[in-house]
Amino acid sequence: MQLSSALNFSHTLINQTVDPGDTVVDATVGNGHDTAYLAKLVGPAGHVYGFDIQAAAIRATASALAAHDLDQQVTLTQTGHENLAQVIPASQPVKCAVFNLGYLPGGNKEIVTKASTTLTAVQALESRLAVNGLILLLVYTGHPGGQDEATALLDHVKQLDQHQFQVLQYGFLNQVHRPPYLVAIQKR
């Protein structure tokens, strides 16, 4: 047996959490890989809300979804994830939300997620999360501002009431090039 990367472990957790018919969130759609993955899992009876501030990310994701005939169960919104509370109905419980913090792979490395917007989105999701639902954040720290965002996120999740949430940090400690690590927040 080999230990899974943070990305692969996040998919293991997604597979154990998301069921057909669920409502889920891709807070940083990027090139659409997680959005399509989530859309397959929720099926036509479920729904994925996807967010990104970059038009190129929305276009790439829309193309990926259309290529697999998954666009019917996805709402893509070109806005920062900090605005998700204005898009997702307040009464709609969320089973899983995924974030890939940092920049769009292959995109402008100066357009990055930021601590203030990420924390706004995470806090909005905490109140909407279904029991046993997950918020999964792949945390990349190798870009300017990445470590500051990671520190702010960890400071926040360490303060969550353990009777309401469980928080897990998963990642390799002895790898070069600062690989991402996973922060998983589960509602009790």
PDB file of C-alpha atoms in Angstrom:
ATOM      1  CA  MET A   1       0.000   0.000   0.000  1.00  0.00           C
ATOM      2  CA  GLN A   2       1.180   3.521  -0.760  1.00  0.00           C
ATOM      3  CA  LEU A   3      -0.005   6.670   0.953  1.00  0.00           C
ATOM      4  CA  SER A   4      -2.277   8.795  -1.206  1.00  0.00           C
ATOM      5  CA  SER A   5      -1.456  12.318  -2.285  1.00  0.00           C
ATOM      6  CA  ALA A   6      -3.586  15.066  -0.789  1.00  0.00           C
ATOM      7  CA  LEU A   7      -5.526  15.288  -4.063  1.00  0.00           C
ATOM      8  CA  ASN A   8      -6.195  11.554  -4.214  1.00  0.00           C
ATOM      9  CA  PHE A   9      -7.186  11.461  -0.554  1.00  0.00           C
ATOM     10  CA  SER A  10      -9.626  14.327  -1.184  1.00  0.00           C
ATOM     11  CA  HIS A  11     -11.250  12.210  -3.910  1.00  0.00           C
ATOM     12  CA  THR A  12     -11.497   9.274  -1.503  1.00  0.00           C
ATOM     13  CA  LEU A  13     -13.351  11.515   0.948  1.00  0.00           C
ATOM     14  CA  ILE A  14     -15.573  12.907  -1.832  1.00  0.00           C
ATOM     15  CA  ASN A  15     -16.464   9.369  -2.936  1.00  0.00           C
ATOM     16  CA  GLN A  16     -17.425   8.439   0.633  1.00  0.00           C
ATOM     17  CA  THR A  17     -19.547  11.569   1.109  1.00  0.00           C
ATOM     18  CA  VAL A  18     -21.307  12.530  -2.130  1.00  0.00           C
ATOM     19  CA  ASP A  19     -24.373  10.605  -3.273  1.00  0.00           C
ATOM     20  CA  PRO A  20     -26.640  10.944  -6.308  1.00  0.00           C
ATOM     21  CA  GLY A  21     -29.069  13.809  -5.758  1.00  0.00           C
ATOM     22  CA  ASP A  22     -26.763  15.808  -3.459  1.00  0.00           C
ATOM     23  CA  THR A  23     -25.958  19.497  -3.779  1.00  0.00           C
ATOM     24  CA  VAL A  24     -22.239  20.240  -3.856  1.00  0.00           C
ATOM     25  CA  VAL A  25     -19.922  23.186  -4.515  1.00  0.00           C
ATOM     26  CA  ASP A  26     -16.727  23.609  -6.498  1.00  0.00           C
ATOM     27  CA  ALA A  27     -15.538  26.923  -5.088  1.00  0.00           C
ATOM     28  CA  THR A  28     -12.608  27.219  -7.525  1.00  0.00           C
ATOM     29  CA  VAL A  29     -13.555  25.504 -10.804  1.00  0.00           C
ATOM     30  CA  GLY A  30     -10.203  26.086 -12.504  1.00  0.00           C
ATOM     31  CA  ASN A  31     -10.019  23.796 -15.536  1.00  0.00           C
ATOM     32  CA  GLY A  32     -13.169  21.903 -14.545  1.00  0.00           C
ATOM     33  CA  HIS A  33     -11.754  18.567 -13.412  1.00  0.00           C
ATOM     34  CA  ASP A  34     -13.335  18.582  -9.944  1.00  0.00           C
ATOM     35  CA  THR A  35     -16.538  20.130 -11.299  1.00  0.00           C
ATOM     36  CA  ALA A  36     -16.983  17.289 -13.793  1.00  0.00           C
ATOM     37  CA  TYR A  37     -16.055  14.707 -11.150  1.00  0.00           C
ATOM     38  CA  LEU A  38     -18.661  16.109  -8.757  1.00  0.00           C
ATOM     39  CA  ALA A  39     -21.294  16.341 -11.521  1.00  0.00           C
ATOM     40  CA  LYS A  40     -20.853  12.642 -12.294  1.00  0.00           C
ATOM     41  CA  LEU A  41     -21.276  11.765  -8.626  1.00  0.00           C
ATOM     42  CA  VAL A  42     -24.419  13.832  -7.998  1.00  0.00           C
ATOM     43  CA  GLY A  43     -25.982  12.729 -11.281  1.00  0.00           C
ATOM     44  CA  PRO A  44     -28.914  14.410 -13.000  1.00  0.00           C
ATOM     45  CA  ALA A  45     -30.931  14.565  -9.762  1.00  0.00           C
ATOM     46  CA  GLY A  46     -28.187  16.506  -7.957  1.00  0.00           C
ATOM     47  CA  HIS A  47     -26.576  19.871  -8.497  1.00  0.00           C
ATOM     48  CA  VAL A  48     -23.102  21.397  -8.574  1.00  0.00           C
ATOM     49  CA  TYR A  49     -22.546  25.113  -8.007  1.00  0.00           C
ATOM     50  CA  GLY A  50     -19.225  26.180  -9.506  1.00  0.00           C
ATOM     51  CA  PHE A  51     -17.407  29.477  -8.973  1.00  0.00           C
ATOM     52  CA  ASP A  52     -14.353  31.159 -10.424  1.00  0.00           C
ATOM     53  CA  ILE A  53     -13.321  34.775 -10.909  1.00  0.00           C
ATOM     54  CA  GLN A  54     -11.649  34.081 -14.245  1.00  0.00           C
ATOM     55  CA  ALA A  55     -13.613  33.892 -17.492  1.00  0.00           C
ATOM     56  CA  ALA A  56     -11.068  31.417 -18.894  1.00  0.00           C
ATOM     57  CA  ALA A  57     -11.786  29.020 -16.022  1.00  0.00           C
ATOM     58  CA  ILE A  58     -15.535  29.248 -16.548  1.00  0.00           C
ATOM     59  CA  ARG A  59     -15.103  28.632 -20.304  1.00  0.00           C
ATOM     60  CA  ALA A  60     -12.776  25.654 -19.758  1.00  0.00           C
ATOM     61  CA  THR A  61     -15.144  24.145 -17.208  1.00  0.00           C
ATOM     62  CA  ALA A  62     -18.205  24.672 -19.408  1.00  0.00           C
ATOM     63  CA  SER A  63     -16.401  22.884 -22.265  1.00  0.00           C
ATOM     64  CA  ALA A  64     -15.364  19.990 -20.035  1.00  0.00           C
ATOM     65  CA  LEU A  65     -18.922  19.593 -18.768  1.00  0.00           C
ATOM     66  CA  ALA A  66     -20.475  19.773 -22.241  1.00  0.00           C
ATOM     67  CA  ALA A  67     -18.012  17.176 -23.562  1.00  0.00           C
ATOM     68  CA  HIS A  68     -19.331  14.701 -20.984  1.00  0.00           C
ATOM     69  CA  ASP A  69     -22.978  15.838 -21.168  1.00  0.00           C
ATOM     70  CA  LEU A  70     -22.863  17.025 -17.546  1.00  0.00           C
ATOM     71  CA  ASP A  71     -23.798  20.681 -17.978  1.00  0.00           C
ATOM     72  CA  GLN A  72     -27.465  20.207 -17.035  1.00  0.00           C
ATOM     73  CA  GLN A  73     -26.706  19.598 -13.353  1.00  0.00           C
ATOM     74  CA  VAL A  74     -24.176  22.433 -12.973  1.00  0.00           C
ATOM     75  CA  THR A  75     -24.543  26.177 -12.407  1.00  0.00           C
ATOM     76  CA  LEU A  76     -21.340  28.060 -13.214  1.00  0.00           C
ATOM     77  CA  THR A  77     -20.944  31.592 -11.910  1.00  0.00           C
ATOM     78  CA  GLN A  78     -18.086  33.909 -12.783  1.00  0.00           C
ATOM     79  CA  THR A  79     -17.527  35.465  -9.400  1.00  0.00           C
ATOM     80  CA  GLY A  80     -15.284  34.935  -6.427  1.00  0.00           C
ATOM     81  CA  HIS A  81     -16.191  32.134  -4.043  1.00  0.00           C
ATOM     82  CA  GLU A  82     -16.783  34.739  -1.342  1.00  0.00           C
ATOM     83  CA  ASN A  83     -20.093  35.439  -3.131  1.00  0.00           C
ATOM     84  CA  LEU A  84     -21.435  31.892  -3.028  1.00  0.00           C
ATOM     85  CA  ALA A  85     -24.006  32.752  -0.362  1.00  0.00           C
ATOM     86  CA  GLN A  86     -25.693  35.077  -2.866  1.00  0.00           C
ATOM     87  CA  VAL A  87     -25.973  32.272  -5.460  1.00  0.00           C
ATOM     88  CA  ILE A  88     -26.815  29.113  -3.509  1.00  0.00           C
ATOM     89  CA  PRO A  89     -30.297  29.196  -1.946  1.00  0.00           C
ATOM     90  CA  ALA A  90     -30.016  29.709   1.817  1.00  0.00           C
ATOM     91  CA  SER A  91     -32.313  26.755   2.495  1.00  0.00           C
ATOM     92  CA  GLN A  92     -30.210  24.367   0.380  1.00  0.00           C
ATOM     93  CA  PRO A  93     -27.960  22.074   2.433  1.00  0.00           C
ATOM     94  CA  VAL A  94     -24.543  21.436   0.901  1.00  0.00           C
ATOM     95  CA  LYS A  95     -23.085  17.927   1.147  1.00  0.00           C
ATOM     96  CA  CYS A  96     -19.576  18.730  -0.024  1.00  0.00           C
ATOM     97  CA  ALA A  97     -17.539  21.758  -1.096  1.00  0.00           C
ATOM     98  CA  VAL A  98     -14.095  21.659  -2.669  1.00  0.00           C
ATOM     99  CA  PHE A  99     -11.460  24.380  -2.951  1.00  0.00           C
ATOM    100  CA  ASN A 100      -8.116  24.341  -4.746  1.00  0.00           C
ATOM    101  CA  LEU A 101      -6.367  27.346  -3.286  1.00  0.00           C
ATOM    102  CA  GLY A 102      -3.735  29.239  -5.229  1.00  0.00           C
ATOM    103  CA  TYR A 103      -3.824  30.045  -8.942  1.00  0.00           C
ATOM    104  CA  LEU A 104      -5.378  28.576 -12.079  1.00  0.00           C
ATOM    105  CA  PRO A 105      -3.034  25.899 -13.468  1.00  0.00           C
ATOM    106  CA  GLY A 106      -1.720  27.201 -16.769  1.00  0.00           C
ATOM    107  CA  GLY A 107      -3.177  30.643 -16.024  1.00  0.00           C
ATOM    108  CA  ASN A 108      -1.986  33.958 -14.673  1.00  0.00           C
ATOM    109  CA  LYS A 109      -0.022  33.175 -11.502  1.00  0.00           C
ATOM    110  CA  GLU A 110      -0.718  36.662 -10.175  1.00  0.00           C
ATOM    111  CA  ILE A 111      -4.454  35.935  -9.871  1.00  0.00           C
ATOM    112  CA  VAL A 112      -4.634  33.894  -6.672  1.00  0.00           C
ATOM    113  CA  THR A 113      -7.091  33.031  -3.943  1.00  0.00           C
ATOM    114  CA  LYS A 114      -6.811  35.218  -0.870  1.00  0.00           C
ATOM    115  CA  ALA A 115      -7.317  34.601   2.838  1.00  0.00           C
ATOM    116  CA  SER A 116     -10.173  37.089   3.246  1.00  0.00           C
ATOM    117  CA  THR A 117     -12.280  35.717   0.392  1.00  0.00           C
ATOM    118  CA  THR A 118     -11.543  32.087   1.200  1.00  0.00           C
ATOM    119  CA  LEU A 119     -12.520  32.553   4.846  1.00  0.00           C
ATOM    120  CA  THR A 120     -15.747  34.331   3.836  1.00  0.00           C
ATOM    121  CA  ALA A 121     -16.644  31.370   1.608  1.00  0.00           C
ATOM    122  CA  VAL A 122     -15.689  28.743   4.192  1.00  0.00           C
ATOM    123  CA  GLN A 123     -17.730  30.454   6.905  1.00  0.00           C
ATOM    124  CA  ALA A 124     -20.770  30.699   4.608  1.00  0.00           C
ATOM    125  CA  LEU A 125     -20.481  26.995   3.844  1.00  0.00           C
ATOM    126  CA  GLU A 126     -20.084  25.976   7.489  1.00  0.00           C
ATOM    127  CA  SER A 127     -23.625  27.172   8.208  1.00  0.00           C
ATOM    128  CA  ARG A 128     -25.046  25.397   5.118  1.00  0.00           C
ATOM    129  CA  LEU A 129     -23.190  22.120   5.471  1.00  0.00           C
ATOM    130  CA  ALA A 130     -25.308  18.993   5.880  1.00  0.00           C
ATOM    131  CA  VAL A 131     -24.578  16.712   8.834  1.00  0.00           C
ATOM    132  CA  ASN A 132     -21.507  14.622   7.916  1.00  0.00           C
ATOM    133  CA  GLY A 133     -20.915  16.967   4.979  1.00  0.00           C
ATOM    134  CA  LEU A 134     -17.405  18.084   4.082  1.00  0.00           C
ATOM    135  CA  ILE A 135     -15.522  21.210   3.106  1.00  0.00           C
ATOM    136  CA  LEU A 136     -12.282  20.110   1.443  1.00  0.00           C
ATOM    137  CA  LEU A 137      -9.484  22.591   0.829  1.00  0.00           C
ATOM    138  CA  LEU A 138      -6.339  21.708  -1.099  1.00  0.00           C
ATOM    139  CA  VAL A 139      -3.882  24.253   0.232  1.00  0.00           C
ATOM    140  CA  TYR A 140      -0.999  25.340  -2.003  1.00  0.00           C
ATOM    141  CA  THR A 141       1.591  27.538  -0.297  1.00  0.00           C
ATOM    142  CA  GLY A 142       4.363  27.904  -2.879  1.00  0.00           C
ATOM    143  CA  HIS A 143       3.127  31.131  -4.475  1.00  0.00           C
ATOM    144  CA  PRO A 144       3.273  34.687  -3.098  1.00  0.00           C
ATOM    145  CA  GLY A 145       0.549  35.052  -0.457  1.00  0.00           C
ATOM    146  CA  GLY A 146      -0.061  31.309  -0.258  1.00  0.00           C
ATOM    147  CA  GLN A 147       1.462  30.847   3.174  1.00  0.00           C
ATOM    148  CA  ASP A 148      -0.491  33.825   4.547  1.00  0.00           C
ATOM    149  CA  GLU A 149      -3.745  32.326   3.246  1.00  0.00           C
ATOM    150  CA  ALA A 150      -2.834  28.932   4.724  1.00  0.00           C
ATOM    151  CA  THR A 151      -2.030  30.435   8.110  1.00  0.00           C
ATOM    152  CA  ALA A 152      -5.327  32.350   8.216  1.00  0.00           C
ATOM    153  CA  LEU A 153      -7.250  29.208   7.233  1.00  0.00           C
ATOM    154  CA  LEU A 154      -5.544  27.065   9.864  1.00  0.00           C
ATOM    155  CA  ASP A 155      -6.087  29.734  12.531  1.00  0.00           C
ATOM    156  CA  HIS A 156      -9.800  29.715  11.674  1.00  0.00           C
ATOM    157  CA  VAL A 157     -10.343  25.952  11.596  1.00  0.00           C
ATOM    158  CA  LYS A 158      -8.444  25.385  14.848  1.00  0.00           C
ATOM    159  CA  GLN A 159     -11.056  27.584  16.563  1.00  0.00           C
ATOM    160  CA  LEU A 160     -14.089  25.628  15.298  1.00  0.00           C
ATOM    161  CA  ASP A 161     -16.118  24.001  18.072  1.00  0.00           C
ATOM    162  CA  GLN A 162     -15.171  20.332  18.151  1.00  0.00           C
ATOM    163  CA  HIS A 163     -18.742  19.431  19.084  1.00  0.00           C
ATOM    164  CA  GLN A 164     -19.954  20.903  15.787  1.00  0.00           C
ATOM    165  CA  PHE A 165     -17.040  20.164  13.438  1.00  0.00           C
ATOM    166  CA  GLN A 166     -14.157  17.770  13.025  1.00  0.00           C
ATOM    167  CA  VAL A 167     -11.086  19.143  11.236  1.00  0.00           C
ATOM    168  CA  LEU A 168      -8.360  17.060   9.625  1.00  0.00           C
ATOM    169  CA  GLN A 169      -5.054  18.137   8.060  1.00  0.00           C
ATOM    170  CA  TYR A 170      -3.450  15.633   5.676  1.00  0.00           C
ATOM    171  CA  GLY A 171      -0.231  16.010   3.738  1.00  0.00           C
ATOM    172  CA  PHE A 172       3.329  14.899   3.257  1.00  0.00           C
ATOM    173  CA  LEU A 173       5.935  16.538   5.469  1.00  0.00           C
ATOM    174  CA  ASN A 174       9.181  15.513   3.767  1.00  0.00           C
ATOM    175  CA  GLN A 175       8.551  16.325   0.091  1.00  0.00           C
ATOM    176  CA  VAL A 176      10.338  18.940  -2.006  1.00  0.00           C
ATOM    177  CA  HIS A 177       8.573  21.785  -3.816  1.00  0.00           C
ATOM    178  CA  ARG A 178       5.977  22.293  -1.067  1.00  0.00           C
ATOM    179  CA  PRO A 179       3.215  19.952  -2.261  1.00  0.00           C
ATOM    180  CA  PRO A 180      -0.358  20.835  -1.335  1.00  0.00           C
ATOM    181  CA  TYR A 181      -1.964  19.540   1.798  1.00  0.00           C
ATOM    182  CA  LEU A 182      -5.605  18.883   2.534  1.00  0.00           C
ATOM    183  CA  VAL A 183      -7.762  20.513   5.188  1.00  0.00           C
ATOM    184  CA  ALA A 184     -11.062  18.669   5.664  1.00  0.00           C
ATOM    185  CA  ILE A 185     -13.880  20.129   7.750  1.00  0.00           C
ATOM    186  CA  GLN A 186     -16.731  17.765   8.601  1.00  0.00           C
ATOM    187  CA  LYS A 187     -19.963  18.883  10.209  1.00  0.00           C
ATOM    188  CA  ARG A 188     -21.115  16.687  13.082  1.00  0.00           C
TER     189      ARG A 188
END
